[in-house]
Amino acid sequence: DQQVKQNSPSLSVQEGRISILNCDYTNSMFDYFLWYKKYPAEGPTFLISISSIKDKNEDGRFTVFLNKSAKHLSLHIVPSQPGDSAVYFCAGSARLSGGYQKVTFGTGTKLQVIP
Amino acid sequence: KAGVTQTPRYLIKTRGQQVTLSCSPISGHRSVSWYQQTPGQGLQFLFEYFSETQRNKGNFPGRFSGRQFSNSRSEMNVSTLELGDSALYLCASSFSSGIGEAFFGQGTRLTVV
């Protein structure tokens, strides 16, 4: 059961334009969402997060939007730069009994920003 | 401060063998999680350890096991290796397993032949 889905395995965007990466989830217990970026031969690095009580969080060129009713979130990168070319993972975090969180990752979207 | 260190970086094993991977978390971090990354499958959660106790386990067969030591360093063991176990194994550390970002190591690339 894939609780976090990234239906686009890849995306190509021209430098300077907007990149929109999408993520759908099925687990209503997720109360926190995170985006990670992964370059080849490196581990994923944290990019941005959003609490389920918010619908938008912005950090520089990166903005995450959350639509709880649609169980959908998206990451916007504006303007896109060649250095943004990487695999982006969406993740949902749910609180389990015992009080700790479990993080579930999506399958990733490979973004290519074309100079 | 030093990041998450995983050793070895690359490993080639034969079917049927067993393998042990190591992860040293960021100093002060008590939670260590292990993930398997394969093409098209994203990051599949294996298990999480916190203060030497396994708190969470993913849907992997019993051939996959782990442990955490008192210094928070963690090891992951896979016995009776299968070709399908070939993957990048990532370790992530965090201060607790509460809300907040985890810090990943560079991973161990395991190839089973």
PDB file of N, CA, C and O in Angstrom, chain A residues 25-63:
ATOM      1  N   TYR A  25      -1.466  11.652  -1.195  1.00  0.00           N
ATOM      2  CA  TYR A  25      -1.336  10.731  -0.073  1.00  0.00           C
ATOM      3  C   TYR A  25      -2.701  10.163   0.278  1.00  0.00           C
ATOM      4  O   TYR A  25      -3.740  10.725  -0.062  1.00  0.00           O
ATOM      5  N   THR A  26      -2.688   9.033   0.950  1.00  0.00           N
ATOM      6  CA  THR A  26      -3.941   8.382   1.321  1.00  0.00           C
ATOM      7  C   THR A  26      -4.147   8.318   2.827  1.00  0.00           C
ATOM      8  O   THR A  26      -5.264   8.140   3.284  1.00  0.00           O
ATOM      9  N   ASN A  27      -3.079   8.471   3.596  1.00  0.00           N
ATOM     10  CA  ASN A  27      -3.164   8.327   5.043  1.00  0.00           C
ATOM     11  C   ASN A  27      -3.639   9.624   5.691  1.00  0.00           C
ATOM     12  O   ASN A  27      -2.912  10.624   5.722  1.00  0.00           O
ATOM     13  N   SER A  28      -4.837   9.604   6.235  1.00  0.00           N
ATOM     14  CA  SER A  28      -5.395  10.797   6.872  1.00  0.00           C
ATOM     15  C   SER A  28      -4.696  11.149   8.183  1.00  0.00           C
ATOM     16  O   SER A  28      -4.905  12.227   8.736  1.00  0.00           O
ATOM     17  N   MET A  29      -3.872  10.237   8.671  1.00  0.00           N
ATOM     18  CA  MET A  29      -3.194  10.467   9.942  1.00  0.00           C
ATOM     19  C   MET A  29      -1.910  11.279   9.776  1.00  0.00           C
ATOM     20  O   MET A  29      -1.308  11.674  10.766  1.00  0.00           O
ATOM     21  N   PHE A  30      -1.500  11.515   8.547  1.00  0.00           N
ATOM     22  CA  PHE A  30      -0.310  12.354   8.353  1.00  0.00           C
ATOM     23  C   PHE A  30      -0.593  13.749   8.914  1.00  0.00           C
ATOM     24  O   PHE A  30      -1.601  14.368   8.573  1.00  0.00           O
ATOM     25  N   ASP A  31       0.283  14.217   9.768  1.00  0.00           N
ATOM     26  CA  ASP A  31       0.099  15.559  10.317  1.00  0.00           C
ATOM     27  C   ASP A  31       1.276  16.477   9.975  1.00  0.00           C
ATOM     28  O   ASP A  31       1.324  17.630  10.428  1.00  0.00           O
ATOM     29  N   TYR A  32       2.162  15.960   9.155  1.00  0.00           N
ATOM     30  CA  TYR A  32       3.334  16.752   8.807  1.00  0.00           C
ATOM     31  C   TYR A  32       3.854  16.195   7.489  1.00  0.00           C
ATOM     32  O   TYR A  32       3.841  14.974   7.286  1.00  0.00           O
ATOM     33  N   PHE A  33       4.293  17.091   6.621  1.00  0.00           N
ATOM     34  CA  PHE A  33       4.796  16.655   5.314  1.00  0.00           C
ATOM     35  C   PHE A  33       6.157  17.285   5.048  1.00  0.00           C
ATOM     36  O   PHE A  33       6.413  18.418   5.453  1.00  0.00           O
ATOM     37  N   LEU A  34       7.000  16.532   4.394  1.00  0.00           N
ATOM     38  CA  LEU A  34       8.359  17.003   4.144  1.00  0.00           C
ATOM     39  C   LEU A  34       8.740  16.731   2.692  1.00  0.00           C
ATOM     40  O   LEU A  34       8.244  15.787   2.068  1.00  0.00           O
ATOM     41  N   TRP A  35       9.619  17.543   2.177  1.00  0.00           N
ATOM     42  CA  TRP A  35      10.228  17.316   0.876  1.00  0.00           C
ATOM     43  C   TRP A  35      11.737  17.188   1.054  1.00  0.00           C
ATOM     44  O   TRP A  35      12.364  17.971   1.778  1.00  0.00           O
ATOM     45  N   TYR A  36      12.290  16.180   0.375  1.00  0.00           N
ATOM     46  CA  TYR A  36      13.722  15.959   0.376  1.00  0.00           C
ATOM     47  C   TYR A  36      14.220  16.005  -1.057  1.00  0.00           C
ATOM     48  O   TYR A  36      13.515  15.638  -1.990  1.00  0.00           O
ATOM     49  N   LYS A  37      15.469  16.411  -1.197  1.00  0.00           N
ATOM     50  CA  LYS A  37      16.120  16.454  -2.504  1.00  0.00           C
ATOM     51  C   LYS A  37      17.310  15.502  -2.472  1.00  0.00           C
ATOM     52  O   LYS A  37      18.038  15.439  -1.471  1.00  0.00           O
ATOM     53  N   LYS A  38      17.484  14.766  -3.558  1.00  0.00           N
ATOM     54  CA  LYS A  38      18.585  13.812  -3.594  1.00  0.00           C
ATOM     55  C   LYS A  38      19.370  13.940  -4.893  1.00  0.00           C
ATOM     56  O   LYS A  38      18.817  13.781  -5.983  1.00  0.00           O
ATOM     57  N   TYR A  39      20.666  14.197  -4.734  1.00  0.00           N
ATOM     58  CA  TYR A  39      21.577  14.171  -5.865  1.00  0.00           C
ATOM     59  C   TYR A  39      22.168  12.767  -5.986  1.00  0.00           C
ATOM     60  O   TYR A  39      22.239  12.034  -4.989  1.00  0.00           O
ATOM     61  N   PRO A  40      22.603  12.387  -7.193  1.00  0.00           N
ATOM     62  CA  PRO A  40      23.242  11.072  -7.360  1.00  0.00           C
ATOM     63  C   PRO A  40      24.426  10.906  -6.421  1.00  0.00           C
ATOM     64  O   PRO A  40      25.168  11.861  -6.185  1.00  0.00           O
ATOM     65  N   ALA A  41      24.587   9.727  -5.886  1.00  0.00           N
ATOM     66  CA  ALA A  41      25.701   9.373  -5.009  1.00  0.00           C
ATOM     67  C   ALA A  41      25.686  10.137  -3.681  1.00  0.00           C
ATOM     68  O   ALA A  41      26.698  10.153  -2.968  1.00  0.00           O
ATOM     69  N   GLU A  42      24.570  10.771  -3.369  1.00  0.00           N
ATOM     70  CA  GLU A  42      24.456  11.431  -2.070  1.00  0.00           C
ATOM     71  C   GLU A  42      23.171  10.985  -1.397  1.00  0.00           C
ATOM     72  O   GLU A  42      22.235  10.534  -2.057  1.00  0.00           O
ATOM     73  N   GLY A  43      23.103  11.139  -0.077  1.00  0.00           N
ATOM     74  CA  GLY A  43      21.858  10.854   0.610  1.00  0.00           C
ATOM     75  C   GLY A  43      20.885  12.001   0.434  1.00  0.00           C
ATOM     76  O   GLY A  43      21.271  13.117   0.090  1.00  0.00           O
ATOM     77  N   PRO A  44      19.602  11.753   0.642  1.00  0.00           N
ATOM     78  CA  PRO A  44      18.609  12.833   0.550  1.00  0.00           C
ATOM     79  C   PRO A  44      18.891  13.921   1.583  1.00  0.00           C
ATOM     80  O   PRO A  44      19.375  13.649   2.677  1.00  0.00           O
ATOM     81  N   THR A  45      18.581  15.151   1.217  1.00  0.00           N
ATOM     82  CA  THR A  45      18.712  16.261   2.154  1.00  0.00           C
ATOM     83  C   THR A  45      17.360  16.955   2.292  1.00  0.00           C
ATOM     84  O   THR A  45      16.620  17.098   1.320  1.00  0.00           O
ATOM     85  N   PHE A  46      17.072  17.373   3.497  1.00  0.00           N
ATOM     86  CA  PHE A  46      15.812  18.023   3.786  1.00  0.00           C
ATOM     87  C   PHE A  46      15.705  19.346   3.043  1.00  0.00           C
ATOM     88  O   PHE A  46      16.668  20.115   2.969  1.00  0.00           O
ATOM     89  N   LEU A  47      14.531  19.611   2.507  1.00  0.00           N
ATOM     90  CA  LEU A  47      14.316  20.827   1.736  1.00  0.00           C
ATOM     91  C   LEU A  47      13.335  21.766   2.434  1.00  0.00           C
ATOM     92  O   LEU A  47      13.652  22.904   2.760  1.00  0.00           O
ATOM     93  N   ILE A  48      12.137  21.294   2.659  1.00  0.00           N
ATOM     94  CA  ILE A  48      11.093  22.140   3.227  1.00  0.00           C
ATOM     95  C   ILE A  48      10.013  21.245   3.810  1.00  0.00           C
ATOM     96  O   ILE A  48       9.870  20.093   3.398  1.00  0.00           O
ATOM     97  N   SER A  49       9.256  21.762   4.770  1.00  0.00           N
ATOM     98  CA  SER A  49       8.190  20.973   5.381  1.00  0.00           C
ATOM     99  C   SER A  49       6.956  21.832   5.568  1.00  0.00           C
ATOM    100  O   SER A  49       6.994  23.067   5.419  1.00  0.00           O
ATOM    101  N   ILE A  50       5.860  21.178   5.898  1.00  0.00           N
ATOM    102  CA  ILE A  50       4.624  21.890   6.174  1.00  0.00           C
ATOM    103  C   ILE A  50       3.796  21.089   7.164  1.00  0.00           C
ATOM    104  O   ILE A  50       3.700  19.863   7.060  1.00  0.00           O
ATOM    105  N   SER A  51       3.236  21.780   8.119  1.00  0.00           N
ATOM    106  CA  SER A  51       2.329  21.153   9.066  1.00  0.00           C
ATOM    107  C   SER A  51       0.959  21.022   8.421  1.00  0.00           C
ATOM    108  O   SER A  51       0.580  21.822   7.569  1.00  0.00           O
ATOM    109  N   SER A  52       0.203  20.017   8.864  1.00  0.00           N
ATOM    110  CA  SER A  52      -1.114  19.798   8.276  1.00  0.00           C
ATOM    111  C   SER A  52      -2.109  20.893   8.627  1.00  0.00           C
ATOM    112  O   SER A  52      -3.193  20.966   8.047  1.00  0.00           O
ATOM    113  N   ILE A  53      -1.752  21.744   9.572  1.00  0.00           N
ATOM    114  CA  ILE A  53      -2.672  22.825   9.922  1.00  0.00           C
ATOM    115  C   ILE A  53      -2.465  24.065   9.046  1.00  0.00           C
ATOM    116  O   ILE A  53      -3.187  25.043   9.169  1.00  0.00           O
ATOM    117  N   LYS A  54      -1.478  23.982   8.180  1.00  0.00           N
ATOM    118  CA  LYS A  54      -1.213  25.088   7.254  1.00  0.00           C
ATOM    119  C   LYS A  54      -1.508  24.654   5.830  1.00  0.00           C
ATOM    120  O   LYS A  54      -1.621  23.458   5.537  1.00  0.00           O
ATOM    121  N   ASP A  55      -1.651  25.639   4.952  1.00  0.00           N
ATOM    122  CA  ASP A  55      -1.847  25.297   3.549  1.00  0.00           C
ATOM    123  C   ASP A  55      -0.711  25.784   2.655  1.00  0.00           C
ATOM    124  O   ASP A  55      -0.684  25.479   1.458  1.00  0.00           O
ATOM    125  N   LYS A  56       0.232  26.498   3.250  1.00  0.00           N
ATOM    126  CA  LYS A  56       1.347  27.009   2.457  1.00  0.00           C
ATOM    127  C   LYS A  56       2.541  27.276   3.366  1.00  0.00           C
ATOM    128  O   LYS A  56       2.394  27.757   4.489  1.00  0.00           O
ATOM    129  N   ASN A  57       3.703  26.946   2.840  1.00  0.00           N
ATOM    130  CA  ASN A  57       4.934  27.305   3.535  1.00  0.00           C
ATOM    131  C   ASN A  57       5.964  27.679   2.484  1.00  0.00           C
ATOM    132  O   ASN A  57       6.142  26.969   1.493  1.00  0.00           O
ATOM    133  N   GLU A  58       6.634  28.783   2.720  1.00  0.00           N
ATOM    134  CA  GLU A  58       7.544  29.329   1.722  1.00  0.00           C
ATOM    135  C   GLU A  58       8.941  29.488   2.302  1.00  0.00           C
ATOM    136  O   GLU A  58       9.115  29.911   3.446  1.00  0.00           O
ATOM    137  N   ASP A  59       9.930  29.140   1.493  1.00  0.00           N
ATOM    138  CA  ASP A  59      11.318  29.303   1.913  1.00  0.00           C
ATOM    139  C   ASP A  59      12.146  29.641   0.680  1.00  0.00           C
ATOM    140  O   ASP A  59      12.568  28.760  -0.063  1.00  0.00           O
ATOM    141  N   GLY A  60      12.336  30.924   0.478  1.00  0.00           N
ATOM    142  CA  GLY A  60      13.104  31.356  -0.688  1.00  0.00           C
ATOM    143  C   GLY A  60      12.397  30.994  -1.979  1.00  0.00           C
ATOM    144  O   GLY A  60      11.241  31.348  -2.187  1.00  0.00           O
ATOM    145  N   ARG A  61      13.084  30.265  -2.822  1.00  0.00           N
ATOM    146  CA  ARG A  61      12.502  29.887  -4.112  1.00  0.00           C
ATOM    147  C   ARG A  61      11.545  28.710  -3.995  1.00  0.00           C
ATOM    148  O   ARG A  61      10.903  28.340  -4.981  1.00  0.00           O
ATOM    149  N   PHE A  62      11.462  28.111  -2.827  1.00  0.00           N
ATOM    150  CA  PHE A  62      10.664  26.905  -2.645  1.00  0.00           C
ATOM    151  C   PHE A  62       9.396  27.198  -1.845  1.00  0.00           C
ATOM    152  O   PHE A  62       9.448  27.823  -0.788  1.00  0.00           O
ATOM    153  N   THR A  63       8.271  26.729  -2.370  1.00  0.00           N
ATOM    154  CA  THR A  63       6.991  26.872  -1.683  1.00  0.00           C
ATOM    155  C   THR A  63       6.270  25.538  -1.735  1.00  0.00           C
ATOM    156  O   THR A  63       6.195  24.917  -2.798  1.00  0.00           O
TER     157      THR A  63
END
